[in-house]
mmCIF file of C-alpha atoms and ligand atoms in Angstrom:
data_model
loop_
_atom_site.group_PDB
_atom_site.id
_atom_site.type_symbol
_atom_site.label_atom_id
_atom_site.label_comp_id
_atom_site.label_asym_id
_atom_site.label_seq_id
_atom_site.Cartn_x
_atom_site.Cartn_y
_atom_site.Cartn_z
ATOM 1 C CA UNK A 414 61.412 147.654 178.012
ATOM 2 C CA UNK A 415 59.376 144.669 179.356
ATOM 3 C CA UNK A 416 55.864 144.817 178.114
ATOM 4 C CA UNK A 417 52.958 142.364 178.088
ATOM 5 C CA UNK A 418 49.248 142.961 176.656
ATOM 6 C CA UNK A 419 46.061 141.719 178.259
ATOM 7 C CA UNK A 420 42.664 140.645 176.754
ATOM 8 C CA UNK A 421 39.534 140.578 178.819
ATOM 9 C CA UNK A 422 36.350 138.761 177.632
ATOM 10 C CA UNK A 423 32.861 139.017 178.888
ATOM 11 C CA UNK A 424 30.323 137.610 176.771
ATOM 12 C CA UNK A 425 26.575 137.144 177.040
ATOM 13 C CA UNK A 426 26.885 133.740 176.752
ATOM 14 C CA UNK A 427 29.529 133.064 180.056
ATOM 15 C CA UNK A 428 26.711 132.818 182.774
ATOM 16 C CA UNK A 429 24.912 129.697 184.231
ATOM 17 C CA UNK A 430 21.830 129.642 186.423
ATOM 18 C CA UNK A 431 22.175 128.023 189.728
ATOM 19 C CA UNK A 432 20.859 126.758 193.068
ATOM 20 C CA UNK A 433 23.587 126.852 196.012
ATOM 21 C CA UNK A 434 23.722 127.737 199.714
ATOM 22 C CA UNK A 435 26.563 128.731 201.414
ATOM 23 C CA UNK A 436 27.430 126.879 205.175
ATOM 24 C CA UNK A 437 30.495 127.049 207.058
ATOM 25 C CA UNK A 438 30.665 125.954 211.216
ATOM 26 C CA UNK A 439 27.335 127.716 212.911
ATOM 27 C CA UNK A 440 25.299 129.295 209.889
ATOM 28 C CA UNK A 441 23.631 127.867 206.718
ATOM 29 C CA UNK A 442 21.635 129.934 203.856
ATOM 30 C CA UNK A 443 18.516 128.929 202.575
ATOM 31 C CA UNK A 444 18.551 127.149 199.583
ATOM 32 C CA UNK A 445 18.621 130.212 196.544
ATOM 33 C CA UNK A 446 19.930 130.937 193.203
ATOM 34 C CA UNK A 447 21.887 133.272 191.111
ATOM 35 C CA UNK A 448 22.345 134.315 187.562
ATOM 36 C CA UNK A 449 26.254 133.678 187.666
ATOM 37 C CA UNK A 450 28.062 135.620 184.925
ATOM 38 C CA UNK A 451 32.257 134.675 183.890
ATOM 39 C CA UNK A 452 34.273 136.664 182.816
ATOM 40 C CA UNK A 453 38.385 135.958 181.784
ATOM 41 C CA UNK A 454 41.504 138.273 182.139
ATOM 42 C CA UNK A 455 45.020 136.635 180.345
ATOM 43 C CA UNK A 456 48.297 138.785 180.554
ATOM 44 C CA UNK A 457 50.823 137.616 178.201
ATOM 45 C CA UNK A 458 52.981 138.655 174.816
ATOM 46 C CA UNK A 459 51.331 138.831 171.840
ATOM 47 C CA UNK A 460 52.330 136.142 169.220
ATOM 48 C CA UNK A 461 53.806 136.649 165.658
ATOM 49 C CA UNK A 462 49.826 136.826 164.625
ATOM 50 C CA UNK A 463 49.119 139.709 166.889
ATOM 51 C CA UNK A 464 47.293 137.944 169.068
ATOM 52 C CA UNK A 465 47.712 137.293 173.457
ATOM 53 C CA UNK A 466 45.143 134.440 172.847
ATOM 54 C CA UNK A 467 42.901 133.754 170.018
ATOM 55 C CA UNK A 468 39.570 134.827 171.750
ATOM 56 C CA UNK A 469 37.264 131.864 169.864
ATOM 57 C CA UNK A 470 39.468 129.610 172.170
ATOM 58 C CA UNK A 471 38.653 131.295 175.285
ATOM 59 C CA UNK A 472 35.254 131.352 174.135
ATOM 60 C CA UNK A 473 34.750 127.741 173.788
ATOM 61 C CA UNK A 474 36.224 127.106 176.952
ATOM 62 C CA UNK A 475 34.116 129.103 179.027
ATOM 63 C CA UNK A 476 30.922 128.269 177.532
ATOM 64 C CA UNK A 477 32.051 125.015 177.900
ATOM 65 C CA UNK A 478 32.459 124.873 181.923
ATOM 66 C CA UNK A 479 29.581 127.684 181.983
ATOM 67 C CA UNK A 480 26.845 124.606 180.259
ATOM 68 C CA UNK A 481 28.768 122.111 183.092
ATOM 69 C CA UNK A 482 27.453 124.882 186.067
ATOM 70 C CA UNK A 483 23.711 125.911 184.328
ATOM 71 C CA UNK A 484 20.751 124.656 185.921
ATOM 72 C CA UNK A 485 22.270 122.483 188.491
ATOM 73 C CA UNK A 486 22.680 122.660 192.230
ATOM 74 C CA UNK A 487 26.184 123.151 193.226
ATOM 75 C CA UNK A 488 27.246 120.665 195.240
ATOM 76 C CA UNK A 489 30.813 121.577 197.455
ATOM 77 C CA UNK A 490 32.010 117.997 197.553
ATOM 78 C CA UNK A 491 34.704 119.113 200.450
ATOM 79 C CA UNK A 492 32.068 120.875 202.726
ATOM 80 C CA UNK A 493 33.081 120.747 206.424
ATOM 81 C CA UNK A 494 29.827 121.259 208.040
ATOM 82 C CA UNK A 495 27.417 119.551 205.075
ATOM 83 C CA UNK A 496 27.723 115.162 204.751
ATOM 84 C CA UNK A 497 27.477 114.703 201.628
ATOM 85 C CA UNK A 498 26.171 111.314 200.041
ATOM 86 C CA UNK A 499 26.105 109.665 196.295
ATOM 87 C CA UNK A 500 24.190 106.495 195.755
ATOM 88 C CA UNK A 501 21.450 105.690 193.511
ATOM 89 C CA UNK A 502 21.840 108.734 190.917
ATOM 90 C CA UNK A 503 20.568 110.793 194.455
ATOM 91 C CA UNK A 504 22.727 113.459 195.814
ATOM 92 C CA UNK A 505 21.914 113.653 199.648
ATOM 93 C CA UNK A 506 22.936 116.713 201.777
ATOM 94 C CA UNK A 507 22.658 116.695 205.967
ATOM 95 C CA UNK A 508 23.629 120.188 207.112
ATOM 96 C CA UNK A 509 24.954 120.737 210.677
ATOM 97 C CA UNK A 510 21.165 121.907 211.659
ATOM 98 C CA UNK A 511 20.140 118.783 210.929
ATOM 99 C CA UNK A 512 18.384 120.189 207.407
ATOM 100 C CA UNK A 513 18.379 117.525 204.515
ATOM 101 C CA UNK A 514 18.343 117.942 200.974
ATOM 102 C CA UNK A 515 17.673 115.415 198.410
ATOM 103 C CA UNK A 516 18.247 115.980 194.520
ATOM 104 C CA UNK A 517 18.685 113.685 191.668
ATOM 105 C CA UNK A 518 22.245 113.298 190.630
ATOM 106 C CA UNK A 519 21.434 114.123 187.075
ATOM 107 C CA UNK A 520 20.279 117.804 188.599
ATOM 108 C CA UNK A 521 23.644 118.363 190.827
ATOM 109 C CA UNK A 522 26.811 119.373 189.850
ATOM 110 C CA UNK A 523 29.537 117.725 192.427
ATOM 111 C CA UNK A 524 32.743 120.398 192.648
ATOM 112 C CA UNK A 525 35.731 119.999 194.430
ATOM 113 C CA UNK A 526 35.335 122.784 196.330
ATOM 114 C CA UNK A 527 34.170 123.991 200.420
ATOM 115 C CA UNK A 528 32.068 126.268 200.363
ATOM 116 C CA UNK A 529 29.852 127.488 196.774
ATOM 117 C CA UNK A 530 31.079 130.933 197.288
ATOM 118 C CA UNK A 531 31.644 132.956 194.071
ATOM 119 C CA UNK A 532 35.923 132.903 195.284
ATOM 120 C CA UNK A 533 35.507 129.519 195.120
ATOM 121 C CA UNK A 534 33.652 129.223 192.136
ATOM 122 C CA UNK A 535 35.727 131.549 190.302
ATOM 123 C CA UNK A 536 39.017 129.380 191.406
ATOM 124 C CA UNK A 537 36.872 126.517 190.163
ATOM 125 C CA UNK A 538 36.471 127.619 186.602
ATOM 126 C CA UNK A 539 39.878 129.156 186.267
ATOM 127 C CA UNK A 540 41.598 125.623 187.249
ATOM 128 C CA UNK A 541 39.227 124.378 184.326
ATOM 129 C CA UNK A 542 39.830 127.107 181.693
ATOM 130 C CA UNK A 543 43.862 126.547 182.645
ATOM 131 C CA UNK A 544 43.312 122.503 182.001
ATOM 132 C CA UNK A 545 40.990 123.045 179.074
ATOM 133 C CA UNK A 546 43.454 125.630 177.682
ATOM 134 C CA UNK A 547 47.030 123.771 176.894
ATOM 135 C CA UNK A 548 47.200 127.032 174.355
ATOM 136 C CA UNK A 549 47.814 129.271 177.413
ATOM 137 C CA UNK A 550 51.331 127.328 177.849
ATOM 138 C CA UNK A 551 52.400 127.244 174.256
ATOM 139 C CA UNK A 552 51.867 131.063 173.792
ATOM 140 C CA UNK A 553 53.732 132.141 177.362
ATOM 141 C CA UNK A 554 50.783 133.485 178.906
ATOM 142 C CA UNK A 555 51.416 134.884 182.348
ATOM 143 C CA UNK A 556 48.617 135.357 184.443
ATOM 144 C CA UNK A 557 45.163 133.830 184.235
ATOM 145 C CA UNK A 558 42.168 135.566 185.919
ATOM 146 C CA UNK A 559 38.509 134.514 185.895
ATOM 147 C CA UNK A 560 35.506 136.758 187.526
ATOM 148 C CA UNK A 561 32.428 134.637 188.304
ATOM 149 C CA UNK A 562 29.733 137.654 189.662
ATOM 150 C CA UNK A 563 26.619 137.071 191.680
ATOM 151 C CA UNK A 564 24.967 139.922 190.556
ATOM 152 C CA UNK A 565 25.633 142.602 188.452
ATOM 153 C CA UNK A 566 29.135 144.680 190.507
ATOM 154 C CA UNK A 567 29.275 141.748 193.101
ATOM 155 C CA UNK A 568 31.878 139.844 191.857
ATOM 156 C CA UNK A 569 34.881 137.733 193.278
ATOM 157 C CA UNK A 570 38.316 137.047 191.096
ATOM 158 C CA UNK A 571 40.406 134.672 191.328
ATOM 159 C CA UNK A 572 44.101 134.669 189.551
ATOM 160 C CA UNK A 573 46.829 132.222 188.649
ATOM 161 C CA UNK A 574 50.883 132.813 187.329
ATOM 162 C CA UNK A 575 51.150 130.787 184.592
HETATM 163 ZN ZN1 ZN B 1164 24.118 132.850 196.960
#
């Protein structure tokens, strides 16, 4: 019988408060924030210990790329319809509409990433818990899933095989 266990974690402390706007070809929101709240599913075997993972590791790790995200405007480095401009510690954003933005570098957070959609965001953090995690490897974990929701029961997922 093949079996693996799972552990979920949602704390209180994985969320970040931040500005975004989503544009894609024809259509830009209005500049707006969210509460943003993580939350991390790992498949694997559990260890000699007992444990999948040891959860003050995942812990850590998701405060950790939660403080990167908090109070900053997030900035999709590899938007197709924003032009997007570093110099001087000032982040500037031209839209399609011909709408600028100016913020100080210091307030941004610059993510390799299209659009600022919670998908993307959640791929975003999981790529970072799975780099900030070498753990995940040495105990065979399998699959890697992180939530990042909007608003409480609007929430995207996005999952990796390990
Ligand atoms: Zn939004």
């Amino acid at each position: 019988m093949k079996s693996r266990y799972e552990v979920f974690v949602s704390k209180d402390s994985f969320k970040f408060n931040a500005a975004h706007f989503i544009a894609y070809r024809g259509f830009r929101e209005r500049l707006h924030g969210h509460n943003y709240r993580v939350s991390v599913r790992i498949e694997g075997p559990v260890g000699a210990d007992g444990y999948v993972v040891d959860f003050g590791d995942i812990k850590r790790a998701a405060r950790d790329v939660c403080s990167r995200l908090n109070e900053r405007v997030l900035v999709p480095m590899r938007s197709d319809v924003v032009s997007i401009d570093v110099r001087e510690a000032q982040v500037s954003m031209v839209c399609e509409d011909g709408t600028r933005f100016s913020f100080p570098q210091a307030d941004c957070v610059l993510l390799d990433i299209v659009h600022s959609s919670a998908e993307e965001l959640a791929a975003f953090v999981c790529l970072q818990l799975r780099d900030a995690l070498p753990v995940l490897g040495e105990r065979h974990v399998v699959t890697l899933e992180v939530g990042v929701a909007e608003a409480p029961n609007q929430e995207a997922r996005y999952r990796i095989d390990l």
